[in-house]
C-alpha cells in the first residue's frame, strides 16, 4: 500500500510502498477513504510531542471502510464505514479508566502517535475504539469529526453553560464548535491571527456575533474562552477578556510557554484548565449531536501523497476550516 511515513522529527514525511498491516482478533482492517490533518500532526512532525513510535504513519481523523476483520469483531461488518479517533487504546483497569476518565488512562495509546494512523491506503484499529459515522456526511466532510469535532466538543462541555463564548484560533475545531455553540443558544466571539480578515468573515458566516484579532479585547466580557491556537501568550489575553467566574479552556496538546501574569486577572474565581484527549462517551455524544445542528465542515482536500503540502498550509494558517487527505 501507499503510505506517508515520518521517520524522524523535523523531517518531511516520505512516500513509501509497504505491505498492508496485519490485524488481530479484535481489530478491523480499514481501507482509508479520507483522513483529516490535525494540528497535533504538526506537533508530531515538528518534534513537540515526546516519544512517538518511529517510524510512524500519522493521522487520527480516519474515515475508513471495513475491508477485513478479526475473529472476535462483532460491532462491524465488512463494508461498514467507520471513524477512528485519537484514542486508540486504554487499559480499562487503572483508576482513571474505572472512573469514566479513560482520556487520562496511564497506559493510553494514541492513533498516529503510538499506533500507525490514516495517512495510508490501509490502517488497522481496535473495534472498541471505532465509531459509526453519521451518514449525512460524505467521506471528506466526515474526516474532521473524529478529532476537531470531538476534542472541540469536549472543550465546549468544559465551559459549562457559558453564554458568551470566546474562541481563540479559528481553525478546524473552532469552525465546527462555533456552529454547535450557536445551536445551543450561546454567543460566539471569534479571535483570529492579527489581520486575518478572511478568517473573521468566515467566523461571522458561521454565526459569530463578533470577530476580531486575538490581541483585541471583545466588546463584551466573556463567560468562557476556548484556546485552540497553541499560543501560550493567549492565556493571559483570554483571562483579561473574562467576566468574574469565567474559565479559559486550553484545548491543544502542546502550547508555547505561558508568560507570567498579574494575579488580579485570575482573581474573581476565574480559572484556567486544559482538555486532554477524549473518551468514547464524548464520541458517542458528539456524533449524535453533529448531524442535528447540523454542523457543516469546510474542508480543503489534498491527495494523500501531498500530506507535506497540507501540513505546510496548516502551519501557515492558510486552511479555511480543515485539511483532509483523500485516497484516489
Ligand atoms: Zn487505564
Ligand atoms: Zn487531532
PDB file of C-alpha atoms and ligand atoms in Angstrom:
ATOM      1  CA  UNK A   1       0.000   0.000   0.000  1.00  0.00           C
ATOM      2  CA  UNK A   2       0.991   3.627  -0.383  1.00  0.00           C
ATOM      3  CA  UNK A   3       1.691   5.449   2.876  1.00  0.00           C
ATOM      4  CA  UNK A   4       3.256   8.655   4.148  1.00  0.00           C
ATOM      5  CA  UNK A   5       5.777   7.956   6.901  1.00  0.00           C
ATOM      6  CA  UNK A   6       7.558  10.128   9.452  1.00  0.00           C
ATOM      7  CA  UNK A   7      10.995   8.616  10.160  1.00  0.00           C
ATOM      8  CA  UNK A   8      12.364  11.345  12.424  1.00  0.00           C
ATOM      9  CA  UNK A   9      11.026  14.561  13.936  1.00  0.00           C
ATOM     10  CA  UNK A  10      11.597  17.762  11.969  1.00  0.00           C
ATOM     11  CA  UNK A  11      11.823  15.948   8.645  1.00  0.00           C
ATOM     12  CA  UNK A  12       9.399  15.735   5.750  1.00  0.00           C
ATOM     13  CA  UNK A  13       7.029  12.782   5.503  1.00  0.00           C
ATOM     14  CA  UNK A  14       8.259  10.228   2.984  1.00  0.00           C
ATOM     15  CA  UNK A  15       6.118   8.481   0.410  1.00  0.00           C
ATOM     16  CA  UNK A  16       6.625   4.708   0.699  1.00  0.00           C
ATOM     17  CA  UNK A  17       5.166   1.486  -0.661  1.00  0.00           C
ATOM     18  CA  UNK A  18       4.821  -1.078   2.130  1.00  0.00           C
ATOM     19  CA  UNK A  19       2.734  -4.191   2.846  1.00  0.00           C
ATOM     20  CA  UNK A  20      -0.772  -3.562   4.242  1.00  0.00           C
ATOM     21  CA  UNK A  21      -0.824  -4.137   8.027  1.00  0.00           C
ATOM     22  CA  UNK A  22      -1.875  -7.402   9.690  1.00  0.00           C
ATOM     23  CA  UNK A  23      -4.805  -7.328  12.098  1.00  0.00           C
ATOM     24  CA  UNK A  24      -5.515  -9.082  15.402  1.00  0.00           C
ATOM     25  CA  UNK A  25      -8.691 -10.854  16.605  1.00  0.00           C
ATOM     26  CA  UNK A  26     -10.287  -7.633  17.960  1.00  0.00           C
ATOM     27  CA  UNK A  27      -9.174  -5.399  15.105  1.00  0.00           C
ATOM     28  CA  UNK A  28     -10.588  -4.223  11.816  1.00  0.00           C
ATOM     29  CA  UNK A  29      -8.575  -3.626   8.655  1.00  0.00           C
ATOM     30  CA  UNK A  30      -9.797  -0.398   7.096  1.00  0.00           C
ATOM     31  CA  UNK A  31      -9.419   0.864   3.560  1.00  0.00           C
ATOM     32  CA  UNK A  32      -8.873   4.565   4.241  1.00  0.00           C
ATOM     33  CA  UNK A  33     -11.342   6.807   2.408  1.00  0.00           C
ATOM     34  CA  UNK A  34     -10.207  10.111   3.914  1.00  0.00           C
ATOM     35  CA  UNK A  35      -8.047  11.298   6.796  1.00  0.00           C
ATOM     36  CA  UNK A  36      -8.100  14.701   8.433  1.00  0.00           C
ATOM     37  CA  UNK A  37      -4.908  16.670   9.039  1.00  0.00           C
ATOM     38  CA  UNK A  38      -4.878  17.845  12.650  1.00  0.00           C
ATOM     39  CA  UNK A  39      -2.673  20.426  14.346  1.00  0.00           C
ATOM     40  CA  UNK A  40      -1.460  17.570  16.563  1.00  0.00           C
ATOM     41  CA  UNK A  41       0.070  16.014  13.424  1.00  0.00           C
ATOM     42  CA  UNK A  42       2.078  19.226  13.032  1.00  0.00           C
ATOM     43  CA  UNK A  43       3.280  18.999  16.649  1.00  0.00           C
ATOM     44  CA  UNK A  44       4.301  15.372  15.960  1.00  0.00           C
ATOM     45  CA  UNK A  45       6.213  16.266  12.792  1.00  0.00           C
ATOM     46  CA  UNK A  46       7.834  19.266  14.487  1.00  0.00           C
ATOM     47  CA  UNK A  47       9.099  17.095  17.363  1.00  0.00           C
ATOM     48  CA  UNK A  48       6.952  18.766  20.012  1.00  0.00           C
ATOM     49  CA  UNK A  49       5.407  15.528  21.350  1.00  0.00           C
ATOM     50  CA  UNK A  50       7.560  13.173  23.451  1.00  0.00           C
ATOM     51  CA  UNK A  51       8.387   9.578  22.482  1.00  0.00           C
ATOM     52  CA  UNK A  52       6.384   8.891  19.305  1.00  0.00           C
ATOM     53  CA  UNK A  53       6.656   5.455  17.732  1.00  0.00           C
ATOM     54  CA  UNK A  54       9.123   5.897  14.861  1.00  0.00           C
ATOM     55  CA  UNK A  55       8.747   5.461  12.026  1.00  0.00           C
ATOM     56  CA  UNK A  56       5.069   6.356  12.278  1.00  0.00           C
ATOM     57  CA  UNK A  57       2.207   6.809   9.829  1.00  0.00           C
ATOM     58  CA  UNK A  58       0.439   9.948  11.188  1.00  0.00           C
ATOM     59  CA  UNK A  59      -3.289  10.628  11.031  1.00  0.00           C
ATOM     60  CA  UNK A  60      -6.013  10.221  13.655  1.00  0.00           C
ATOM     61  CA  UNK A  61      -9.107  11.530  11.899  1.00  0.00           C
ATOM     62  CA  UNK A  62      -9.722   8.457   9.815  1.00  0.00           C
ATOM     63  CA  UNK A  63     -12.748   7.610   7.711  1.00  0.00           C
ATOM     64  CA  UNK A  64     -12.388   4.025   6.546  1.00  0.00           C
ATOM     65  CA  UNK A  65     -14.349   1.110   5.160  1.00  0.00           C
ATOM     66  CA  UNK A  66     -14.024  -2.283   6.848  1.00  0.00           C
ATOM     67  CA  UNK A  67     -12.027  -4.488   4.473  1.00  0.00           C
ATOM     68  CA  UNK A  68     -11.145  -7.258   6.908  1.00  0.00           C
ATOM     69  CA  UNK A  69     -11.911  -8.189  10.492  1.00  0.00           C
ATOM     70  CA  UNK A  70     -10.580 -10.327  13.294  1.00  0.00           C
ATOM     71  CA  UNK A  71     -12.454 -13.380  14.560  1.00  0.00           C
ATOM     72  CA  UNK A  72     -13.801 -11.574  17.659  1.00  0.00           C
ATOM     73  CA  UNK A  73     -15.081  -8.473  15.820  1.00  0.00           C
ATOM     74  CA  UNK A  74     -18.860  -8.225  16.188  1.00  0.00           C
ATOM     75  CA  UNK A  75     -19.513  -4.472  16.176  1.00  0.00           C
ATOM     76  CA  UNK A  76     -18.823  -4.012  12.475  1.00  0.00           C
ATOM     77  CA  UNK A  77     -19.381  -5.881   9.229  1.00  0.00           C
ATOM     78  CA  UNK A  78     -17.299  -5.919   6.059  1.00  0.00           C
ATOM     79  CA  UNK A  79     -18.159  -2.770   4.066  1.00  0.00           C
ATOM     80  CA  UNK A  80     -19.215  -0.657   7.082  1.00  0.00           C
ATOM     81  CA  UNK A  81     -17.901   2.915   7.165  1.00  0.00           C
ATOM     82  CA  UNK A  82     -16.270   3.790  10.475  1.00  0.00           C
ATOM     83  CA  UNK A  83     -14.323   6.637  12.057  1.00  0.00           C
ATOM     84  CA  UNK A  84     -11.101   6.190  14.015  1.00  0.00           C
ATOM     85  CA  UNK A  85     -10.155   8.854  16.584  1.00  0.00           C
ATOM     86  CA  UNK A  86      -7.007   9.805  18.509  1.00  0.00           C
ATOM     87  CA  UNK A  87      -7.796   7.471  21.430  1.00  0.00           C
ATOM     88  CA  UNK A  88      -6.638   4.080  20.182  1.00  0.00           C
ATOM     89  CA  UNK A  89      -6.233   2.003  23.337  1.00  0.00           C
ATOM     90  CA  UNK A  90      -6.927   2.240  27.080  1.00  0.00           C
ATOM     91  CA  UNK A  91      -6.173  -0.334  29.777  1.00  0.00           C
ATOM     92  CA  UNK A  92      -9.698  -0.446  31.217  1.00  0.00           C
ATOM     93  CA  UNK A  93      -8.263  -1.151  34.683  1.00  0.00           C
ATOM     94  CA  UNK A  94      -6.456   1.901  36.053  1.00  0.00           C
ATOM     95  CA  UNK A  95      -8.097   4.429  38.375  1.00  0.00           C
ATOM     96  CA  UNK A  96      -8.854   6.810  35.514  1.00  0.00           C
ATOM     97  CA  UNK A  97     -10.425   4.118  33.321  1.00  0.00           C
ATOM     98  CA  UNK A  98     -12.647   2.786  36.097  1.00  0.00           C
ATOM     99  CA  UNK A  99     -13.852   6.312  36.974  1.00  0.00           C
ATOM    100  CA  UNK A 100     -15.049   7.203  33.474  1.00  0.00           C
ATOM    101  CA  UNK A 101     -11.928   9.229  32.686  1.00  0.00           C
ATOM    102  CA  UNK A 102     -10.290   6.941  30.159  1.00  0.00           C
ATOM    103  CA  UNK A 103      -8.928  10.005  28.351  1.00  0.00           C
ATOM    104  CA  UNK A 104      -6.383  10.199  31.200  1.00  0.00           C
ATOM    105  CA  UNK A 105      -5.516   6.443  31.258  1.00  0.00           C
ATOM    106  CA  UNK A 106      -1.995   5.681  32.474  1.00  0.00           C
ATOM    107  CA  UNK A 107      -1.483   3.274  29.580  1.00  0.00           C
ATOM    108  CA  UNK A 108      -3.402   5.027  26.794  1.00  0.00           C
ATOM    109  CA  UNK A 109      -2.074   4.735  23.262  1.00  0.00           C
ATOM    110  CA  UNK A 110      -2.962   7.164  20.528  1.00  0.00           C
ATOM    111  CA  UNK A 111      -3.611   6.785  16.815  1.00  0.00           C
ATOM    112  CA  UNK A 112      -0.987   8.320  14.554  1.00  0.00           C
ATOM    113  CA  UNK A 113       1.366   8.703  17.540  1.00  0.00           C
ATOM    114  CA  UNK A 114       1.852   5.264  19.136  1.00  0.00           C
ATOM    115  CA  UNK A 115      -0.234   3.355  16.575  1.00  0.00           C
ATOM    116  CA  UNK A 116       0.081   3.789  12.791  1.00  0.00           C
ATOM    117  CA  UNK A 117      -2.668   6.082  11.524  1.00  0.00           C
ATOM    118  CA  UNK A 118      -4.516   7.098   8.409  1.00  0.00           C
ATOM    119  CA  UNK A 119      -2.014   8.767   6.059  1.00  0.00           C
ATOM    120  CA  UNK A 120      -2.096   5.495   4.088  1.00  0.00           C
ATOM    121  CA  UNK A 121      -4.279   3.324   1.898  1.00  0.00           C
ATOM    122  CA  UNK A 122      -4.988   0.894   4.745  1.00  0.00           C
ATOM    123  CA  UNK A 123      -4.901   1.035   8.521  1.00  0.00           C
ATOM    124  CA  UNK A 124      -5.827  -1.187  11.454  1.00  0.00           C
ATOM    125  CA  UNK A 125      -7.875  -0.212  14.525  1.00  0.00           C
ATOM    126  CA  UNK A 126      -9.323  -1.895  17.597  1.00  0.00           C
ATOM    127  CA  UNK A 127     -13.088  -2.343  17.101  1.00  0.00           C
ATOM    128  CA  UNK A 128     -13.785  -0.938  20.574  1.00  0.00           C
ATOM    129  CA  UNK A 129     -12.301   2.445  19.624  1.00  0.00           C
ATOM    130  CA  UNK A 130     -14.018   2.908  16.247  1.00  0.00           C
ATOM    131  CA  UNK A 131     -17.251   4.835  15.768  1.00  0.00           C
ATOM    132  CA  UNK A 132     -20.008   4.572  13.181  1.00  0.00           C
ATOM    133  CA  UNK A 133     -20.133   7.956  11.389  1.00  0.00           C
ATOM    134  CA  UNK A 134     -23.301   9.941  10.616  1.00  0.00           C
ATOM    135  CA  UNK A 135     -24.464   9.124   7.084  1.00  0.00           C
ATOM    136  CA  UNK A 136     -25.284  12.719   6.207  1.00  0.00           C
ATOM    137  CA  UNK A 137     -21.543  13.470   5.872  1.00  0.00           C
ATOM    138  CA  UNK A 138     -19.588  12.371   2.802  1.00  0.00           C
ATOM    139  CA  UNK A 139     -16.141  10.854   3.369  1.00  0.00           C
ATOM    140  CA  UNK A 140     -14.096  14.065   3.235  1.00  0.00           C
ATOM    141  CA  UNK A 141     -16.666  16.079   5.216  1.00  0.00           C
ATOM    142  CA  UNK A 142     -16.742  13.433   7.951  1.00  0.00           C
ATOM    143  CA  UNK A 143     -12.956  13.368   8.398  1.00  0.00           C
ATOM    144  CA  UNK A 144     -12.701  16.383  10.759  1.00  0.00           C
ATOM    145  CA  UNK A 145     -15.342  14.928  13.090  1.00  0.00           C
ATOM    146  CA  UNK A 146     -13.239  12.325  14.982  1.00  0.00           C
ATOM    147  CA  UNK A 147     -10.767  14.898  16.347  1.00  0.00           C
ATOM    148  CA  UNK A 148     -11.518  18.528  15.517  1.00  0.00           C
ATOM    149  CA  UNK A 149     -15.171  17.838  16.247  1.00  0.00           C
ATOM    150  CA  UNK A 150     -14.661  15.552  19.205  1.00  0.00           C
ATOM    151  CA  UNK A 151     -11.934  17.387  21.115  1.00  0.00           C
ATOM    152  CA  UNK A 152     -13.744  20.593  20.215  1.00  0.00           C
ATOM    153  CA  UNK A 153     -16.904  19.182  21.775  1.00  0.00           C
ATOM    154  CA  UNK A 154     -15.108  18.092  24.939  1.00  0.00           C
ATOM    155  CA  UNK A 155     -13.644  21.587  25.330  1.00  0.00           C
ATOM    156  CA  UNK A 156     -17.085  23.138  24.780  1.00  0.00           C
ATOM    157  CA  UNK A 157     -18.582  20.922  27.502  1.00  0.00           C
ATOM    158  CA  UNK A 158     -15.843  22.171  29.880  1.00  0.00           C
ATOM    159  CA  UNK A 159     -17.236  25.714  29.538  1.00  0.00           C
ATOM    160  CA  UNK A 160     -20.466  24.627  31.279  1.00  0.00           C
ATOM    161  CA  UNK A 161     -23.392  26.880  30.461  1.00  0.00           C
ATOM    162  CA  UNK A 162     -21.249  29.870  29.438  1.00  0.00           C
ATOM    163  CA  UNK A 163     -23.358  32.166  27.288  1.00  0.00           C
ATOM    164  CA  UNK A 164     -20.702  34.464  25.857  1.00  0.00           C
ATOM    165  CA  UNK A 165     -18.042  32.186  24.482  1.00  0.00           C
ATOM    166  CA  UNK A 166     -14.698  33.342  23.089  1.00  0.00           C
ATOM    167  CA  UNK A 167     -12.893  31.082  20.625  1.00  0.00           C
ATOM    168  CA  UNK A 168      -9.201  31.825  20.054  1.00  0.00           C
ATOM    169  CA  UNK A 169      -7.749  30.258  16.901  1.00  0.00           C
ATOM    170  CA  UNK A 170     -10.450  29.825  14.274  1.00  0.00           C
ATOM    171  CA  UNK A 171      -9.346  26.587  12.590  1.00  0.00           C
ATOM    172  CA  UNK A 172     -10.774  23.098  12.194  1.00  0.00           C
ATOM    173  CA  UNK A 173     -12.136  22.596  15.712  1.00  0.00           C
ATOM    174  CA  UNK A 174     -13.397  26.167  16.062  1.00  0.00           C
ATOM    175  CA  UNK A 175     -15.346  26.194  12.810  1.00  0.00           C
ATOM    176  CA  UNK A 176     -17.310  23.117  13.925  1.00  0.00           C
ATOM    177  CA  UNK A 177     -17.751  24.103  17.559  1.00  0.00           C
ATOM    178  CA  UNK A 178     -18.894  27.633  16.715  1.00  0.00           C
ATOM    179  CA  UNK A 179     -21.879  26.074  14.926  1.00  0.00           C
ATOM    180  CA  UNK A 180     -22.641  23.776  17.859  1.00  0.00           C
ATOM    181  CA  UNK A 181     -22.353  26.674  20.321  1.00  0.00           C
ATOM    182  CA  UNK A 182     -24.779  28.822  18.265  1.00  0.00           C
ATOM    183  CA  UNK A 183     -27.165  25.862  18.051  1.00  0.00           C
ATOM    184  CA  UNK A 184     -27.065  25.725  21.865  1.00  0.00           C
ATOM    185  CA  UNK A 185     -28.017  29.408  22.065  1.00  0.00           C
ATOM    186  CA  UNK A 186     -24.578  30.731  23.022  1.00  0.00           C
ATOM    187  CA  UNK A 187     -22.977  33.864  21.576  1.00  0.00           C
ATOM    188  CA  UNK A 188     -19.666  33.220  19.849  1.00  0.00           C
ATOM    189  CA  UNK A 189     -16.806  35.747  19.819  1.00  0.00           C
ATOM    190  CA  UNK A 190     -14.141  34.616  17.353  1.00  0.00           C
ATOM    191  CA  UNK A 191     -10.480  35.615  17.614  1.00  0.00           C
ATOM    192  CA  UNK A 192      -8.063  35.088  14.718  1.00  0.00           C
ATOM    193  CA  UNK A 193      -4.448  35.898  13.935  1.00  0.00           C
ATOM    194  CA  UNK A 194      -3.902  39.639  13.636  1.00  0.00           C
ATOM    195  CA  UNK A 195      -5.051  40.829  10.222  1.00  0.00           C
ATOM    196  CA  UNK A 196      -6.830  37.615   9.210  1.00  0.00           C
ATOM    197  CA  UNK A 197      -9.853  39.476   7.887  1.00  0.00           C
ATOM    198  CA  UNK A 198     -10.965  36.477   5.795  1.00  0.00           C
ATOM    199  CA  UNK A 199     -10.914  34.245   8.873  1.00  0.00           C
ATOM    200  CA  UNK A 200     -13.009  36.786  10.766  1.00  0.00           C
ATOM    201  CA  UNK A 201     -15.500  36.921   7.926  1.00  0.00           C
ATOM    202  CA  UNK A 202     -15.622  33.093   7.874  1.00  0.00           C
ATOM    203  CA  UNK A 203     -16.402  33.098  11.621  1.00  0.00           C
ATOM    204  CA  UNK A 204     -19.234  35.595  11.163  1.00  0.00           C
ATOM    205  CA  UNK A 205     -20.690  33.452   8.360  1.00  0.00           C
ATOM    206  CA  UNK A 206     -20.799  30.557  10.827  1.00  0.00           C
ATOM    207  CA  UNK A 207     -22.766  32.587  13.351  1.00  0.00           C
ATOM    208  CA  UNK A 208     -20.197  34.500  15.439  1.00  0.00           C
ATOM    209  CA  UNK A 209     -21.716  37.716  16.826  1.00  0.00           C
ATOM    210  CA  UNK A 210     -18.274  39.344  16.827  1.00  0.00           C
ATOM    211  CA  UNK A 211     -14.933  38.519  15.220  1.00  0.00           C
ATOM    212  CA  UNK A 212     -11.597  40.259  15.587  1.00  0.00           C
ATOM    213  CA  UNK A 213      -7.862  39.995  16.236  1.00  0.00           C
ATOM    214  CA  UNK A 214      -6.711  37.890  19.169  1.00  0.00           C
ATOM    215  CA  UNK A 215      -4.955  40.942  20.622  1.00  0.00           C
ATOM    216  CA  UNK A 216      -8.174  42.971  20.718  1.00  0.00           C
ATOM    217  CA  UNK A 217     -10.490  42.935  23.741  1.00  0.00           C
ATOM    218  CA  UNK A 218     -14.041  41.927  22.766  1.00  0.00           C
ATOM    219  CA  UNK A 219     -16.869  44.475  23.217  1.00  0.00           C
ATOM    220  CA  UNK A 220     -18.433  42.353  25.988  1.00  0.00           C
ATOM    221  CA  UNK A 221     -16.971  40.347  28.893  1.00  0.00           C
ATOM    222  CA  UNK A 222     -16.841  36.634  28.131  1.00  0.00           C
ATOM    223  CA  UNK A 223     -18.138  33.825  30.339  1.00  0.00           C
ATOM    224  CA  UNK A 224     -15.616  31.389  28.879  1.00  0.00           C
ATOM    225  CA  UNK A 225     -12.855  31.182  26.305  1.00  0.00           C
ATOM    226  CA  UNK A 226     -11.528  28.140  24.457  1.00  0.00           C
ATOM    227  CA  UNK A 227      -7.965  28.313  23.135  1.00  0.00           C
ATOM    228  CA  UNK A 228      -7.415  26.222  20.017  1.00  0.00           C
ATOM    229  CA  UNK A 229      -4.357  28.233  18.981  1.00  0.00           C
ATOM    230  CA  UNK A 230      -1.187  26.704  20.531  1.00  0.00           C
ATOM    231  CA  UNK A 231      -0.033  30.111  21.704  1.00  0.00           C
ATOM    232  CA  UNK A 232       0.703  30.440  25.431  1.00  0.00           C
ATOM    233  CA  UNK A 233       0.553  34.246  25.483  1.00  0.00           C
ATOM    234  CA  UNK A 234      -3.147  33.977  24.667  1.00  0.00           C
ATOM    235  CA  UNK A 235      -3.839  32.576  28.173  1.00  0.00           C
ATOM    236  CA  UNK A 236      -3.421  35.945  29.941  1.00  0.00           C
ATOM    237  CA  UNK A 237      -5.031  37.673  26.932  1.00  0.00           C
ATOM    238  CA  UNK A 238      -8.121  35.481  27.302  1.00  0.00           C
ATOM    239  CA  UNK A 239      -8.169  35.892  31.095  1.00  0.00           C
ATOM    240  CA  UNK A 240      -8.338  39.656  30.631  1.00  0.00           C
ATOM    241  CA  UNK A 241     -11.442  39.192  28.441  1.00  0.00           C
ATOM    242  CA  UNK A 242     -13.307  37.105  31.050  1.00  0.00           C
ATOM    243  CA  UNK A 243     -16.067  38.113  33.429  1.00  0.00           C
ATOM    244  CA  UNK A 244     -15.652  37.012  37.070  1.00  0.00           C
ATOM    245  CA  UNK A 245     -16.130  33.267  37.478  1.00  0.00           C
ATOM    246  CA  UNK A 246     -15.143  32.646  33.853  1.00  0.00           C
ATOM    247  CA  UNK A 247     -12.961  29.827  32.552  1.00  0.00           C
ATOM    248  CA  UNK A 248     -10.188  29.572  29.980  1.00  0.00           C
ATOM    249  CA  UNK A 249     -10.026  26.100  28.417  1.00  0.00           C
ATOM    250  CA  UNK A 250      -6.770  25.187  26.658  1.00  0.00           C
ATOM    251  CA  UNK A 251      -7.734  22.565  24.095  1.00  0.00           C
ATOM    252  CA  UNK A 252      -4.438  21.729  22.410  1.00  0.00           C
ATOM    253  CA  UNK A 253      -1.922  19.007  23.209  1.00  0.00           C
ATOM    254  CA  UNK A 254       1.000  21.435  23.011  1.00  0.00           C
ATOM    255  CA  UNK A 255       1.344  25.148  23.615  1.00  0.00           C
ATOM    256  CA  UNK A 256       4.204  27.609  23.709  1.00  0.00           C
ATOM    257  CA  UNK A 257       5.134  28.797  27.226  1.00  0.00           C
ATOM    258  CA  UNK A 258       2.586  30.870  29.088  1.00  0.00           C
ATOM    259  CA  UNK A 259       4.092  34.206  30.159  1.00  0.00           C
ATOM    260  CA  UNK A 260       3.733  35.262  33.790  1.00  0.00           C
ATOM    261  CA  UNK A 261       0.754  37.473  34.522  1.00  0.00           C
ATOM    262  CA  UNK A 262      -0.583  39.514  37.453  1.00  0.00           C
ATOM    263  CA  UNK A 263      -2.751  37.584  39.884  1.00  0.00           C
ATOM    264  CA  UNK A 264      -5.586  40.077  39.628  1.00  0.00           C
ATOM    265  CA  UNK A 265      -6.567  38.811  36.145  1.00  0.00           C
ATOM    266  CA  UNK A 266      -7.145  35.335  37.650  1.00  0.00           C
ATOM    267  CA  UNK A 267      -8.717  36.693  40.855  1.00  0.00           C
ATOM    268  CA  UNK A 268     -12.514  36.765  40.897  1.00  0.00           C
ATOM    269  CA  UNK A 269     -12.813  32.968  40.674  1.00  0.00           C
ATOM    270  CA  UNK A 270     -11.586  32.817  37.122  1.00  0.00           C
ATOM    271  CA  UNK A 271      -9.913  29.522  36.204  1.00  0.00           C
ATOM    272  CA  UNK A 272      -7.621  28.005  33.601  1.00  0.00           C
ATOM    273  CA  UNK A 273      -7.729  24.337  32.663  1.00  0.00           C
ATOM    274  CA  UNK A 274      -6.653  22.023  29.883  1.00  0.00           C
ATOM    275  CA  UNK A 275      -8.520  19.362  27.955  1.00  0.00           C
ATOM    276  CA  UNK A 276      -6.704  16.135  27.212  1.00  0.00           C
ATOM    277  CA  UNK A 277      -7.720  13.562  24.609  1.00  0.00           C
ATOM    278  CA  UNK A 278     -11.265  12.202  24.522  1.00  0.00           C
ATOM    279  CA  UNK A 279     -13.428   9.475  25.946  1.00  0.00           C
ATOM    280  CA  UNK A 280     -15.530   7.159  23.835  1.00  0.00           C
ATOM    281  CA  UNK A 281     -18.565   8.699  25.507  1.00  0.00           C
ATOM    282  CA  UNK A 282     -17.563  12.128  24.108  1.00  0.00           C
ATOM    283  CA  UNK A 283     -17.540  10.470  20.693  1.00  0.00           C
ATOM    284  CA  UNK A 284     -20.994   8.980  21.033  1.00  0.00           C
ATOM    285  CA  UNK A 285     -22.470  12.260  22.298  1.00  0.00           C
ATOM    286  CA  UNK A 286     -20.844  14.462  19.675  1.00  0.00           C
ATOM    287  CA  UNK A 287     -21.514  12.200  16.691  1.00  0.00           C
ATOM    288  CA  UNK A 288     -25.196  12.093  17.665  1.00  0.00           C
ATOM    289  CA  UNK A 289     -25.303  15.893  18.063  1.00  0.00           C
ATOM    290  CA  UNK A 290     -23.344  16.994  14.959  1.00  0.00           C
ATOM    291  CA  UNK A 291     -25.949  15.981  12.339  1.00  0.00           C
ATOM    292  CA  UNK A 292     -28.744  17.564  14.426  1.00  0.00           C
ATOM    293  CA  UNK A 293     -27.080  21.005  14.410  1.00  0.00           C
ATOM    294  CA  UNK A 294     -26.222  20.290  11.559  1.00  0.00           C
ATOM    295  CA  UNK A 295     -22.533  21.199  11.934  1.00  0.00           C
ATOM    296  CA  UNK A 296     -21.132  21.532   8.419  1.00  0.00           C
ATOM    297  CA  UNK A 297     -17.425  21.055   7.834  1.00  0.00           C
ATOM    298  CA  UNK A 298     -15.453  23.175   5.411  1.00  0.00           C
ATOM    299  CA  UNK A 299     -12.678  21.012   4.005  1.00  0.00           C
ATOM    300  CA  UNK A 300      -9.725  21.537   1.703  1.00  0.00           C
ATOM    301  CA  UNK A 301      -8.833  18.179   0.152  1.00  0.00           C
ATOM    302  CA  UNK A 302      -5.344  17.002  -0.837  1.00  0.00           C
ATOM    303  CA  UNK A 303      -4.244  13.672  -2.348  1.00  0.00           C
ATOM    304  CA  UNK A 304      -2.510  11.630   0.372  1.00  0.00           C
ATOM    305  CA  UNK A 305       0.918  11.989  -1.241  1.00  0.00           C
ATOM    306  CA  UNK A 306       0.616  15.777  -0.803  1.00  0.00           C
ATOM    307  CA  UNK A 307       0.484  15.438   3.001  1.00  0.00           C
ATOM    308  CA  UNK A 308       3.559  17.663   3.411  1.00  0.00           C
ATOM    309  CA  UNK A 309       1.884  20.462   1.448  1.00  0.00           C
ATOM    310  CA  UNK A 310      -1.262  20.103   3.579  1.00  0.00           C
ATOM    311  CA  UNK A 311       0.822  20.337   6.769  1.00  0.00           C
ATOM    312  CA  UNK A 312       2.676  23.387   5.459  1.00  0.00           C
ATOM    313  CA  UNK A 313      -0.554  25.178   4.602  1.00  0.00           C
ATOM    314  CA  UNK A 314      -1.922  24.364   8.059  1.00  0.00           C
ATOM    315  CA  UNK A 315       1.268  25.686   9.701  1.00  0.00           C
ATOM    316  CA  UNK A 316       0.961  28.914   7.708  1.00  0.00           C
ATOM    317  CA  UNK A 317      -2.670  29.392   8.776  1.00  0.00           C
ATOM    318  CA  UNK A 318      -3.875  29.121   5.196  1.00  0.00           C
ATOM    319  CA  UNK A 319      -6.516  26.405   5.675  1.00  0.00           C
ATOM    320  CA  UNK A 320     -10.097  27.693   5.942  1.00  0.00           C
ATOM    321  CA  UNK A 321     -11.746  25.013   8.077  1.00  0.00           C
ATOM    322  CA  UNK A 322      -9.976  21.640   7.906  1.00  0.00           C
ATOM    323  CA  UNK A 323      -7.403  19.982   5.645  1.00  0.00           C
ATOM    324  CA  UNK A 324      -8.266  16.436   4.592  1.00  0.00           C
ATOM    325  CA  UNK A 325      -6.216  13.826   2.739  1.00  0.00           C
ATOM    326  CA  UNK A 326      -8.116  11.721   0.234  1.00  0.00           C
ATOM    327  CA  UNK A 327      -7.165   8.431  -1.379  1.00  0.00           C
ATOM    328  CA  UNK A 328      -7.583   8.181  -5.146  1.00  0.00           C
TER     329      UNK A 328
HETATM  330 ZN1  LIG B   1      -6.449   2.924  32.098  1.00  0.00          ZN
HETATM  331 ZN1  LIG B   2      -6.309  15.795  16.480  1.00  0.00          ZN
END
